[in-house]
Coordinates of C-alpha atoms and ligand atoms in Angstrom, one line a residue:
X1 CA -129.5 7.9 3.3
X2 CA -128.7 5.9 6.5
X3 CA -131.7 4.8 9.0
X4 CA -131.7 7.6 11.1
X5 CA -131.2 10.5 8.6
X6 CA -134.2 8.6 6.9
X7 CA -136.1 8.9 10.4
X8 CA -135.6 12.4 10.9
X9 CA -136.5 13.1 7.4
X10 CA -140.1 11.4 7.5
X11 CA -140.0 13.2 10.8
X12 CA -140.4 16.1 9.4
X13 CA -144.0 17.1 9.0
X14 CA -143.7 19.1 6.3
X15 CA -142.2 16.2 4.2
X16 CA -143.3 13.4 5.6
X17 CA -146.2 13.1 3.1
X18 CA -144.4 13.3 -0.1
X19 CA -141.6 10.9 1.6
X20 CA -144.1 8.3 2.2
X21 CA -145.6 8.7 -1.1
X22 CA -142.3 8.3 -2.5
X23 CA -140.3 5.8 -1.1
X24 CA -141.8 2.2 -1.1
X25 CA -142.2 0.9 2.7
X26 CA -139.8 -0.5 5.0
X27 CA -136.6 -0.3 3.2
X28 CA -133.5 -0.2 4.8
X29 CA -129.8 1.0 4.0
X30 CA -126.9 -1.2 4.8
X31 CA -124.4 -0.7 7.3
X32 CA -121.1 0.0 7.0
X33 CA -120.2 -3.7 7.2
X34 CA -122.9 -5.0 4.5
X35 CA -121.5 -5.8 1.3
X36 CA -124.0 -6.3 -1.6
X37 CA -121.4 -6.6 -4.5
X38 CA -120.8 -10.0 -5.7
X39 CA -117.5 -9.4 -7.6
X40 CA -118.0 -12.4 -9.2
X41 CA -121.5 -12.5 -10.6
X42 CA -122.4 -10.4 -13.1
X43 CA -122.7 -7.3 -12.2
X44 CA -125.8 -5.0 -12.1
X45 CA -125.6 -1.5 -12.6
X46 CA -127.7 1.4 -12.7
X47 CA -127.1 4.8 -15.1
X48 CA -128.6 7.8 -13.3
X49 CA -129.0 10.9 -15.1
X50 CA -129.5 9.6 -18.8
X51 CA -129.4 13.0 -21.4
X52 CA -125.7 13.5 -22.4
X53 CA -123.4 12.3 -20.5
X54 CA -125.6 9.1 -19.5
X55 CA -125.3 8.3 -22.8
X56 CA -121.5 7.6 -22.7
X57 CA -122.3 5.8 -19.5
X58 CA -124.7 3.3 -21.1
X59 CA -122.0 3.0 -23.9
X60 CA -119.5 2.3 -21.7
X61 CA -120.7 0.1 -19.6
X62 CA -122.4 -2.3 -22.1
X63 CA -119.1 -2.0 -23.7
X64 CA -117.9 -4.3 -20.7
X65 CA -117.9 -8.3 -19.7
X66 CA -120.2 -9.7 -16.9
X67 CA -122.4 -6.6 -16.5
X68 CA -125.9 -5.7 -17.3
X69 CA -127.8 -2.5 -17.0
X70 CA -130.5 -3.1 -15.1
X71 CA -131.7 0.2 -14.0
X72 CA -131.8 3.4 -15.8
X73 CA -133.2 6.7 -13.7
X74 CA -134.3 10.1 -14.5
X75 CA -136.6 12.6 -13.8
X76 CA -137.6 13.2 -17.1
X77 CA -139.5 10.5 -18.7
X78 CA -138.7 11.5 -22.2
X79 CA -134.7 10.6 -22.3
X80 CA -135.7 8.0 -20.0
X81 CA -137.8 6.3 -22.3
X82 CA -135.4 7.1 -25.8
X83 CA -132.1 5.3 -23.7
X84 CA -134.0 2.5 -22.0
X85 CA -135.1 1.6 -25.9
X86 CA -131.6 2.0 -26.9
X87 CA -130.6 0.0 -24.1
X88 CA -133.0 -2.7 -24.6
X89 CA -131.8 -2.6 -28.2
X90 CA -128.5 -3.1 -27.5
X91 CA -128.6 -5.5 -24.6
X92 CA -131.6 -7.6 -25.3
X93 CA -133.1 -6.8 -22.0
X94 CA -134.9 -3.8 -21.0
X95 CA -133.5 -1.8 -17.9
X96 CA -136.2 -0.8 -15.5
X97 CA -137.1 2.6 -15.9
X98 CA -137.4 5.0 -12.7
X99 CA -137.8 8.5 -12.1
X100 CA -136.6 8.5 -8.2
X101 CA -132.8 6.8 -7.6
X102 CA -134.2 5.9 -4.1
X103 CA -136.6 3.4 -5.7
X104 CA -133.6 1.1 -6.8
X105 CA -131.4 1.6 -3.6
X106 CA -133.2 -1.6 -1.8
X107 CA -132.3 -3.9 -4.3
X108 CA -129.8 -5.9 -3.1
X109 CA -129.1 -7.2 -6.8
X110 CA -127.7 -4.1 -7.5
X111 CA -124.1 -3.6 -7.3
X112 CA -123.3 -0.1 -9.3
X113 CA -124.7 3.2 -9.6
X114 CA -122.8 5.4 -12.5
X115 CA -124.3 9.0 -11.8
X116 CA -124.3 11.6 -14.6
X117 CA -126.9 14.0 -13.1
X118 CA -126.6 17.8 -13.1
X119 CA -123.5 18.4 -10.5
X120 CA -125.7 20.1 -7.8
X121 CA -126.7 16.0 -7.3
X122 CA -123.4 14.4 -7.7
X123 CA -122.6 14.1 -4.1
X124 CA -125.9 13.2 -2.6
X125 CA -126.3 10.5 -5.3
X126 CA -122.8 9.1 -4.9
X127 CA -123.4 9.4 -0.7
X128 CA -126.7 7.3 -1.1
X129 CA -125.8 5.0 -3.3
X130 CA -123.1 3.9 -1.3
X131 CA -124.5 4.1 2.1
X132 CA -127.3 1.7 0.2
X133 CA -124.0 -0.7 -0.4
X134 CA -123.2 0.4 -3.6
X135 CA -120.2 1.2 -5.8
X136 CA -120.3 3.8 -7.7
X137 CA -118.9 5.9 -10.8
X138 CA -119.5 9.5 -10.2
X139 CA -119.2 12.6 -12.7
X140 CA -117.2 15.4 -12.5
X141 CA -116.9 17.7 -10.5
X142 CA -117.6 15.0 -8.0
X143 CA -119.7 17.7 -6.2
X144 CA -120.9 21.3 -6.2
X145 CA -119.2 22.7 -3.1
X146 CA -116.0 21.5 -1.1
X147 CA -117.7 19.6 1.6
X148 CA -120.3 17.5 0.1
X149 CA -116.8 16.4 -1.9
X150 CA -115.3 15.7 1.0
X151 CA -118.4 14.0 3.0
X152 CA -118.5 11.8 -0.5
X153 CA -114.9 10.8 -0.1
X154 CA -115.4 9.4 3.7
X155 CA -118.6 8.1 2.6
X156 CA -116.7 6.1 0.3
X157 CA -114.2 4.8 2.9
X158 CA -116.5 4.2 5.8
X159 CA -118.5 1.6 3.7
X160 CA -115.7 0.3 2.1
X161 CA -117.2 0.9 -1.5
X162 CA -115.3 1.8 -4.6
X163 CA -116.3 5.1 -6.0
X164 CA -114.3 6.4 -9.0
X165 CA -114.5 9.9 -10.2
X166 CA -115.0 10.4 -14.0
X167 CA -112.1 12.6 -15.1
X168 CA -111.1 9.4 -18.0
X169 CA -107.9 11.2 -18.9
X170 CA -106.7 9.8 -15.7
X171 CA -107.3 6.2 -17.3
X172 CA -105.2 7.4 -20.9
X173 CA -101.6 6.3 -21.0
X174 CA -101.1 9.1 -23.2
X175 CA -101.8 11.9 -19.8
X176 CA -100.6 8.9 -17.2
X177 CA -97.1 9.0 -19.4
X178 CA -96.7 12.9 -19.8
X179 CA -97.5 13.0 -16.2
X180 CA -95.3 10.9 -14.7
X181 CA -92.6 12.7 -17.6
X182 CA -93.5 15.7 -15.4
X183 CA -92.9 13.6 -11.9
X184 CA -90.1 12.0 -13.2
X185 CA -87.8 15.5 -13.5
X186 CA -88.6 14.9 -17.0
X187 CA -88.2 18.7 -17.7
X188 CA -86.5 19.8 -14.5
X189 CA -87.7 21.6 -11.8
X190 CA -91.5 22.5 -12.4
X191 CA -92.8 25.4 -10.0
X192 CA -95.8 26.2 -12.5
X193 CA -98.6 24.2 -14.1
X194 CA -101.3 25.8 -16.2
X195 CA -104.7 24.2 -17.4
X196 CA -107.1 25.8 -20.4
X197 CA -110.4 25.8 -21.0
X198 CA -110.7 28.0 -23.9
X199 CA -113.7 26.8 -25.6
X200 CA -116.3 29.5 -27.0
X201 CA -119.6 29.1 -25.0
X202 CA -122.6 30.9 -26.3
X203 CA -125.2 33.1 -24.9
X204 CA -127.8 31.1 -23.7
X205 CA -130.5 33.5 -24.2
X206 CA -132.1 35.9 -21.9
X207 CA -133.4 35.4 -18.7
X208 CA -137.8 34.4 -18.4
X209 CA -139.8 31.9 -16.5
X210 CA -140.0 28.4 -18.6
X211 CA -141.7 25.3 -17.6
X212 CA -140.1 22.2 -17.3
X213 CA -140.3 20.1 -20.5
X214 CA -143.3 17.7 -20.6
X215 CA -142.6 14.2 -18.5
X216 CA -140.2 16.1 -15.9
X217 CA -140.5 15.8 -12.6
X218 CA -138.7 19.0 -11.3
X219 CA -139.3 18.1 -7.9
X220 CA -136.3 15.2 -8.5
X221 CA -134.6 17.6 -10.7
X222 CA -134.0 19.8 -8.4
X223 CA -133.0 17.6 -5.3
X224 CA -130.9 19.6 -2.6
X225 CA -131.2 22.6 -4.2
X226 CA -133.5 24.7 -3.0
X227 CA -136.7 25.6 -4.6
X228 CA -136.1 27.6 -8.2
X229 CA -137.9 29.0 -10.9
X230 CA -136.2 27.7 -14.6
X231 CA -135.0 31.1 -15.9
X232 CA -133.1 29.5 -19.0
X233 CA -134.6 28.6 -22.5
X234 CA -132.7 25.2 -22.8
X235 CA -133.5 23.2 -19.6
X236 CA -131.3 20.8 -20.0
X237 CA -127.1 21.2 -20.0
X238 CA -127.4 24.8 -19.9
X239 CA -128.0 24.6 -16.0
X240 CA -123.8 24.4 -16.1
X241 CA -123.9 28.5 -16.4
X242 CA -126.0 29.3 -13.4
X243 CA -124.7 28.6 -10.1
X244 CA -127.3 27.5 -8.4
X245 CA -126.9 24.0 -9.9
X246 CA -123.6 24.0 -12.4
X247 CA -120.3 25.8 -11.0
X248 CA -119.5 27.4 -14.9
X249 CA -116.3 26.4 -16.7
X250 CA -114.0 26.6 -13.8
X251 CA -116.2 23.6 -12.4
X252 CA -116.9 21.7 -15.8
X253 CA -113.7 21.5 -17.8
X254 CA -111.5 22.8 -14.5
X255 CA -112.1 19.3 -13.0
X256 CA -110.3 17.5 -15.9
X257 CA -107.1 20.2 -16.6
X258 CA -106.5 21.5 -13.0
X259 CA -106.6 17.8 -12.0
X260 CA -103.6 16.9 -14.5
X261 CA -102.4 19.9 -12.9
X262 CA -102.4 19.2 -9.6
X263 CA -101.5 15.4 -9.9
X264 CA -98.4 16.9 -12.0
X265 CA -97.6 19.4 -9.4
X266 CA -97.6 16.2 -6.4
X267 CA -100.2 18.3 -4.6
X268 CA -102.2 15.9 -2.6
X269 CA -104.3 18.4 -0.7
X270 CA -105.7 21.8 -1.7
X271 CA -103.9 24.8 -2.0
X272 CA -102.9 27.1 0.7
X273 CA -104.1 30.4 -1.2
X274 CA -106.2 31.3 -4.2
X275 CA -107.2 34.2 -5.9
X276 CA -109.6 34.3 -8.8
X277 CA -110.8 37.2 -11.2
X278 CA -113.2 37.1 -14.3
X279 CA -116.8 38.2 -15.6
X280 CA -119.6 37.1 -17.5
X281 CA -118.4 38.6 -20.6
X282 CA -119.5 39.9 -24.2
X283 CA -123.2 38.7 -23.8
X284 CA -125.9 39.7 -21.1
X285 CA -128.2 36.6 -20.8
X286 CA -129.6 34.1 -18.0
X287 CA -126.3 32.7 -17.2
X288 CA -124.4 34.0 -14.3
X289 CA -121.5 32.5 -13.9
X290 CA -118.6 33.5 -15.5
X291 CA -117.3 33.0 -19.3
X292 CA -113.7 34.6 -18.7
X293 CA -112.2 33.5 -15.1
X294 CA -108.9 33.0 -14.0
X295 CA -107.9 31.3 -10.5
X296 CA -104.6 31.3 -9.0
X297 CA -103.5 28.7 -6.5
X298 CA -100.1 28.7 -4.3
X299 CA -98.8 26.3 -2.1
X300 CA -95.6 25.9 -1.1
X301 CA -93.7 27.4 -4.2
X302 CA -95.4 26.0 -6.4
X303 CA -98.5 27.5 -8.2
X304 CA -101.3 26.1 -10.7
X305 CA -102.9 28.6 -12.5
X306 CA -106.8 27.8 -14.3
X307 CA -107.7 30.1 -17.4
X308 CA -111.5 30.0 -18.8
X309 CA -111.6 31.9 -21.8
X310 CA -115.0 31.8 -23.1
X311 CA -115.2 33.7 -26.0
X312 CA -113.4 32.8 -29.0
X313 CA -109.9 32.1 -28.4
X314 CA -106.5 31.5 -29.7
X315 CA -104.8 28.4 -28.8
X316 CA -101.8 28.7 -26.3
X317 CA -98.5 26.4 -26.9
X318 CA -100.8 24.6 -29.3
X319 CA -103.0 24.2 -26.5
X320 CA -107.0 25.0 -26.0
X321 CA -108.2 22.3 -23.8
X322 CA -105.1 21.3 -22.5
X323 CA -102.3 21.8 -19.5
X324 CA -99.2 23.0 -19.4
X325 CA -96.3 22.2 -17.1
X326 CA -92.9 24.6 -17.1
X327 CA -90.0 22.9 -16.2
X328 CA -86.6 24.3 -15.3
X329 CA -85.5 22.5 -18.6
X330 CA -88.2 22.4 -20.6
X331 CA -91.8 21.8 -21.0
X332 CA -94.7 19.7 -21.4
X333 CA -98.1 20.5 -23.2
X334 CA -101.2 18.1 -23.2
X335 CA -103.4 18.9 -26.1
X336 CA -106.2 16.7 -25.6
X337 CA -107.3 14.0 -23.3
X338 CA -105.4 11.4 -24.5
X339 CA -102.2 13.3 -26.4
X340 CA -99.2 15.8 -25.9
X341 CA -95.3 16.0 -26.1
X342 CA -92.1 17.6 -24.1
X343 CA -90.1 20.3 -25.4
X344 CA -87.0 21.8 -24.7
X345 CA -86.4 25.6 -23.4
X346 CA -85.7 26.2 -26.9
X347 CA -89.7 24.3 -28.3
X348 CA -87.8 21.4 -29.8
X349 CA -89.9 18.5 -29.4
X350 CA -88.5 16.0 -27.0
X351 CA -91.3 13.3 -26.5
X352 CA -94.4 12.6 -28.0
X353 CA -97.4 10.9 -25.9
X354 CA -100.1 9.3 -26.6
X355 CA -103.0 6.8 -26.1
X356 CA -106.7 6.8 -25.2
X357 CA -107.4 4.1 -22.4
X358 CA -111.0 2.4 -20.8
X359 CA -111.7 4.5 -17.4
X360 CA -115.2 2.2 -16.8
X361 CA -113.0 -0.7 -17.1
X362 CA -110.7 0.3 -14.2
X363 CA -113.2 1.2 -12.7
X364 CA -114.9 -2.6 -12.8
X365 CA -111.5 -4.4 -12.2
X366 CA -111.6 -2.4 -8.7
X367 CA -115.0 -3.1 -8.3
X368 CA -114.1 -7.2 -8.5
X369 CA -110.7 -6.4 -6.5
X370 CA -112.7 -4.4 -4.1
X371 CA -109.2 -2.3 -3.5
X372 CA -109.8 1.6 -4.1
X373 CA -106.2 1.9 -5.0
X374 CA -106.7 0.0 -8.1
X375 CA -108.8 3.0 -9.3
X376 CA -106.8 5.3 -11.9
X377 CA -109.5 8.4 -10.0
X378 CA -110.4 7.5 -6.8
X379 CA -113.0 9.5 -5.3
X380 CA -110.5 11.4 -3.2
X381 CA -108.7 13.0 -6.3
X382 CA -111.8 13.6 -7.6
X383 CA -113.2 15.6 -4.4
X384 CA -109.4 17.5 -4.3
X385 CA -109.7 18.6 -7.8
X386 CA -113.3 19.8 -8.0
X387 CA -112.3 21.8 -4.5
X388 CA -109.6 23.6 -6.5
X389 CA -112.1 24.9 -8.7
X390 CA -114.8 25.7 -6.1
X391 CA -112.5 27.5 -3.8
X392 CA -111.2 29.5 -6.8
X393 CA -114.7 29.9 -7.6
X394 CA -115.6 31.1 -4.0
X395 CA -112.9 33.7 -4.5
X396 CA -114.6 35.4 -7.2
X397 CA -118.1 35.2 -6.0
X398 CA -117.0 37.2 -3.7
X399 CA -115.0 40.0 -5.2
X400 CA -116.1 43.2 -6.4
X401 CA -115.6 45.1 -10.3
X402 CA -112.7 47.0 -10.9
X403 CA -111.1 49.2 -13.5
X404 CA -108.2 46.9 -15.2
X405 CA -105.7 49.5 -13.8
X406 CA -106.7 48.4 -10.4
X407 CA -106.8 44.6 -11.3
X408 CA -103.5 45.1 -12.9
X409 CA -102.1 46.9 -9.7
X410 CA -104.0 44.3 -7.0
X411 CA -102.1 41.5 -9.0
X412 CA -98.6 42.8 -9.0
X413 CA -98.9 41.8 -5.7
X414 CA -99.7 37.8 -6.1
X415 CA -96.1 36.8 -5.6
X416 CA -95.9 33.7 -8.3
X417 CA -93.8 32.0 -10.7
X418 CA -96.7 32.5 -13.1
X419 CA -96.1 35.9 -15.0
X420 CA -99.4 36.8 -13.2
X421 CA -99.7 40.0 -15.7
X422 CA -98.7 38.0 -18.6
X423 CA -101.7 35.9 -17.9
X424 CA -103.7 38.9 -17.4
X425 CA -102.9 40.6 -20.6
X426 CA -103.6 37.3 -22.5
X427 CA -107.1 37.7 -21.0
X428 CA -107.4 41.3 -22.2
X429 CA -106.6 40.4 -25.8
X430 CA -108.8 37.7 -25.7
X431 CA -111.4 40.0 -24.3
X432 CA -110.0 42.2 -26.9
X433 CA -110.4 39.9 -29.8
X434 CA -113.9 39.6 -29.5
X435 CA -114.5 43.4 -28.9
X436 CA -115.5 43.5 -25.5
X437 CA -113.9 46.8 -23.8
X438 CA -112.6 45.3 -20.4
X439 CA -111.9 49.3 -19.4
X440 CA -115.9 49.9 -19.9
X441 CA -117.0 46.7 -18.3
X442 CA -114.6 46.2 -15.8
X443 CA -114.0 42.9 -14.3
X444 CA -114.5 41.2 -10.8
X445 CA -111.6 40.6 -8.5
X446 CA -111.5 38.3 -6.0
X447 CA -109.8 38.8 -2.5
X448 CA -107.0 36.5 -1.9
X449 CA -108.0 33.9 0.1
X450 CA -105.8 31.9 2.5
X451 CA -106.9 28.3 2.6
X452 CA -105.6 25.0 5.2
X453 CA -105.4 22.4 3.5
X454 CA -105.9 19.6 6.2
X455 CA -109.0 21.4 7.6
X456 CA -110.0 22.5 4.0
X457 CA -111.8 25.8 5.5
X458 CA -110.3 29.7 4.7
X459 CA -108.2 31.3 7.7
X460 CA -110.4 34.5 9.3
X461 CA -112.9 34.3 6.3
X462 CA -116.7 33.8 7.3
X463 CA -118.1 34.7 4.2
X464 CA -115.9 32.5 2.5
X465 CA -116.4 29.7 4.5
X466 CA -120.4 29.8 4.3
X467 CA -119.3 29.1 0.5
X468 CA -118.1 25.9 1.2
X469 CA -121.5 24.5 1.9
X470 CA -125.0 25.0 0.6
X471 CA -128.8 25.2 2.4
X472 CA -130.1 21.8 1.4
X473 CA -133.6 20.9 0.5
X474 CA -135.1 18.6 2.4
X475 CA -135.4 15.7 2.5
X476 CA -132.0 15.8 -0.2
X477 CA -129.8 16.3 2.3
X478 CA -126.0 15.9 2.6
X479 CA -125.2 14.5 5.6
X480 CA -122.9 15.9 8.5
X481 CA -119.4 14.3 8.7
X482 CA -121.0 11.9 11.7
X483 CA -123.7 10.8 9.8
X484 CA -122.7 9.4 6.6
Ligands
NAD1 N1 -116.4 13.1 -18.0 C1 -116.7 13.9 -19.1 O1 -115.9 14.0 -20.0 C2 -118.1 14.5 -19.1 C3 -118.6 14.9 -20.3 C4 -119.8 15.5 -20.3 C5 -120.5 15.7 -19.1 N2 -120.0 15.3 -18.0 C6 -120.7 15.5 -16.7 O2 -121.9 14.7 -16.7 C7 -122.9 15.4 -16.0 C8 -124.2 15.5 -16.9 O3 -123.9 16.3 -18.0 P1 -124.9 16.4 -19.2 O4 -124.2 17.2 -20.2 O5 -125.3 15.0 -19.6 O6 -126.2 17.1 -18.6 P2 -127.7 17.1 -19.1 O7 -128.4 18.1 -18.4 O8 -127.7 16.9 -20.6 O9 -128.2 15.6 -18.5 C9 -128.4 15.4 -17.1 C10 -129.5 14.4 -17.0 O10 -129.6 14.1 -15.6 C11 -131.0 14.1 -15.3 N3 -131.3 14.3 -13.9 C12 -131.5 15.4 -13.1 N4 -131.7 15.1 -11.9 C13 -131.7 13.8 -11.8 C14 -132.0 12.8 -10.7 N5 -132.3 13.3 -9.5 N6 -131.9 11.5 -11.0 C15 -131.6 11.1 -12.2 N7 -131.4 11.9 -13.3 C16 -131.4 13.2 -13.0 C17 -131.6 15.2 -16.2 O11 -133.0 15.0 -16.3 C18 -130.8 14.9 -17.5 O12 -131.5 14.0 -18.3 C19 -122.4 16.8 -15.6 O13 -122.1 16.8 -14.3 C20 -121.1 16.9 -16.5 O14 -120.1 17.6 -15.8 C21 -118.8 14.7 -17.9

């Protein structure tokens, strides 16, 4: 939060109280120029966002030379409390425990925040922290709509700080060598790259009013999200299927997959059309994003195709997590984050890969060289992969349910090198499989949207375009692209 966004904030009568109440007094971000890190000291870092994730975070990081947790931050007291013992435990010093991230953002001692919040934070935390002179190591999806992604990437380059995203497969020789396989003409000519998430995701019960769990300040938890009853039985995680603070599969597992894609594909921007169709599936509960999605991206000639299918699935090419590339000679499966192999037209195996790697070490040895091209996932690839999935999101928030003959129809049109219907038939056997009659519930379709890349908005699309933002809550607000 720079100076002035900080003055117009405790301008604001209707805040001011609770921001004073809040924040100690008379602290102050550092400019662009400022530099707290001491890349040769040890370094200080704080986890924010402690339950599942954070845990790995913790792990990681005390898994590393010359650097000590010194913070740990969340809103709920509870998993505060159980990590900073574990912490203390492990490290022989106890972290200071807070509930608000602004609380630790003076302390010039502090060189990294690792953020592993709820994704409707991951931006604002990431833009704070670094404006406060911080480096940071920032969850996927790096944010919850396209231009708090993109605001966190020039954040990240106006302060000079190093800000790496965490998709780790990007850090695992195994995916770095089946990529650059791919790059490398490995399997000729590739014009198509598919990711999977085809993971069976539960019902997460029906829709009530629940009260935050004892020790939670919701206030915090809910940041720039505005004001909203919980409406799910399990408060935490399960926020990933409602849209108000997770962006469903497409945004959780998408960010990992369609990033291989993408980086496979040598797309550097996003893509210049998508179309997306899907449905909460199978189960009627308080979720409402969807369980079955696919999204269809072109630019160029080239396409990359995402597939959610979240019900129980079959694996394709071996694959359920995974991404595929098709080559004109052959192709290339990744079956987990750090394995996969190369195959002929024919499926002869050509190549095995292999290898997990350290993504929090990379991300410290870029930290020290203070050079964000050291990073394996700079913040940039991070913000051009979560896009992908939130444009292809956008697409389907705003389509309308039709009978499969229609959907079938509508995509005969998509020109692609993806069998576009073969894709769509593997999602009506999957729907299929688990006895959900796609005919009786019909699913949504998505217009096609066109998309420029360099301006990152949708051509002659308003609706579409109000979707790349969201109304912040104040005072958790992302900044404009002239104040970060
Ligand atoms: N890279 C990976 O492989 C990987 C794996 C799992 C999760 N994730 C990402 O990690 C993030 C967290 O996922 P999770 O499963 O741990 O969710 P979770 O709901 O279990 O935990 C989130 C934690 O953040 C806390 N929190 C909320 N607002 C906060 C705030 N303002 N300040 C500090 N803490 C706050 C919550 O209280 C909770 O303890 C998600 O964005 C998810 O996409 C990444």
């Amino acid at each position: 939060m720079a100076n002035f966004t900080r003055r117009r904030f405790l301008e604001d009568s209707l805040f001011a109280a609770a921001a004073a109440a809040a924040l100690p007094a008379g602290r102050a971000f550092a400019s662009p120029e400022a530099d707290t890190t001491s890349p040769n000291d040890k370094l200080s870092v704080m986890v924010v966002g402690l339950n599942g994730r954070g845990g790995s975070h913790i792990g990681g990081m005390l898994g590393q030379k010359g650097v000590e947790i010194t913070y740990l931050c969340d809103p709920d007291e509870g998993v505060g409390n159980r990590r900073a013992d574990d912490v203390e435990k492990k490290q022989g010093r106890r972290p200071k425990l807070i509930k608000d991230m602004r609380e630790a953002f003076d302390d010039k001692s502090l060189d990294i925040v690792t953020v592993a919040t709820p994704n409707h934070w991951h931006a604002l935390a990431a833009i704070w922290a670094m404006q406060a002179g911080k480096d940071v190591y920032l969850e996927k999806p790096v944010s919850h709509n396209v231009t708090e992604g993109r605001r966190a990437v020039q954040t990240a380059r106006k302060y000079k700080k190093i800000c790496q995203t965490g998709t780790q497969c990007r850090s695992n020789p195994g995916t770095i060598d089946a990529v650059q396989h791919v790059l490398d003409g490995g399997i000729g000519e590739v014009k198509l790259a598919r990711g999977l998430c085809y993971k069976r995701r539960g019902s997460i019960g029906p829709a009530g009013i629940f009260d935050p769990p004892k020790g939670v300040d919701y206030n915090l938890w809910q940041g720039p999200a505005s004001e909203r009853p919980i409406t799910r039985r399990r408060f935490h995680y399960d926020w990933h299927w409602q849209y108000h603070w997770g962006n469903g599969d497409m945004g959780n597992q998408g960010p990992h997959q369609m990033d291989i894609a993408r980086w496979g594909l040598g797309w550097d921007g996003l893509s210049e059309s998508v179309i997306s169709y899907g449905g909460r599936l199978g189960y009627e509960d308080a979720g409402d994003v969807a369980n079955t999605q696919v999204a269809i991206h072109r630019k160029g000639d080239k396409t990359l195709v995402f597939e959610v299918q979240g019900l129980e699935a079959k694996p394709l090419r071996g694959a359920k997590i995974g991404v595929i590339f098709y080559g004109s000679k052959g192709y290339v499966v990744l079956t987990s984050y750090t394995s996969g192999a190369a195959f002929d037209l024919d499926g002869n195996l050509v190549k095995k890969f292999n290898g997990g790697g350290d993504h929090y070490a990379n991300f410290l040895k870029a930290v020290r060289s203070r050079n964000h091209e050291d990073l394996t996932a700079d913040i940039l690839e991070g913000h051009l992969s979560a896009a992908l999935a939130h444009t292809g999101t956008i697409s389907y928030r705003l389509g309308k349910k039709v009978s499969i003959a229609k959907l079938k129809s509508a995509l005969t049109f998509v020109k692609s090198d993806d069998d576009s219907m073969e894709t769509l038939e593997r999602t009506l056997v999957h729907l299929k499989d688990n006895k959900v009659d796609a005919d009786k519930t019909k699913m949504t379709l998505g217009p096609m949207l066109k998309m420029d890349p360099k301006t990152e908005t949708f051509a002659d699309n308003d609706a579409a375009n109000a979707m790349l933002t969201r109304e912040y809550r104040k005072p958790f607000v992302v900044p404009g692209p002239e104040d970060v």
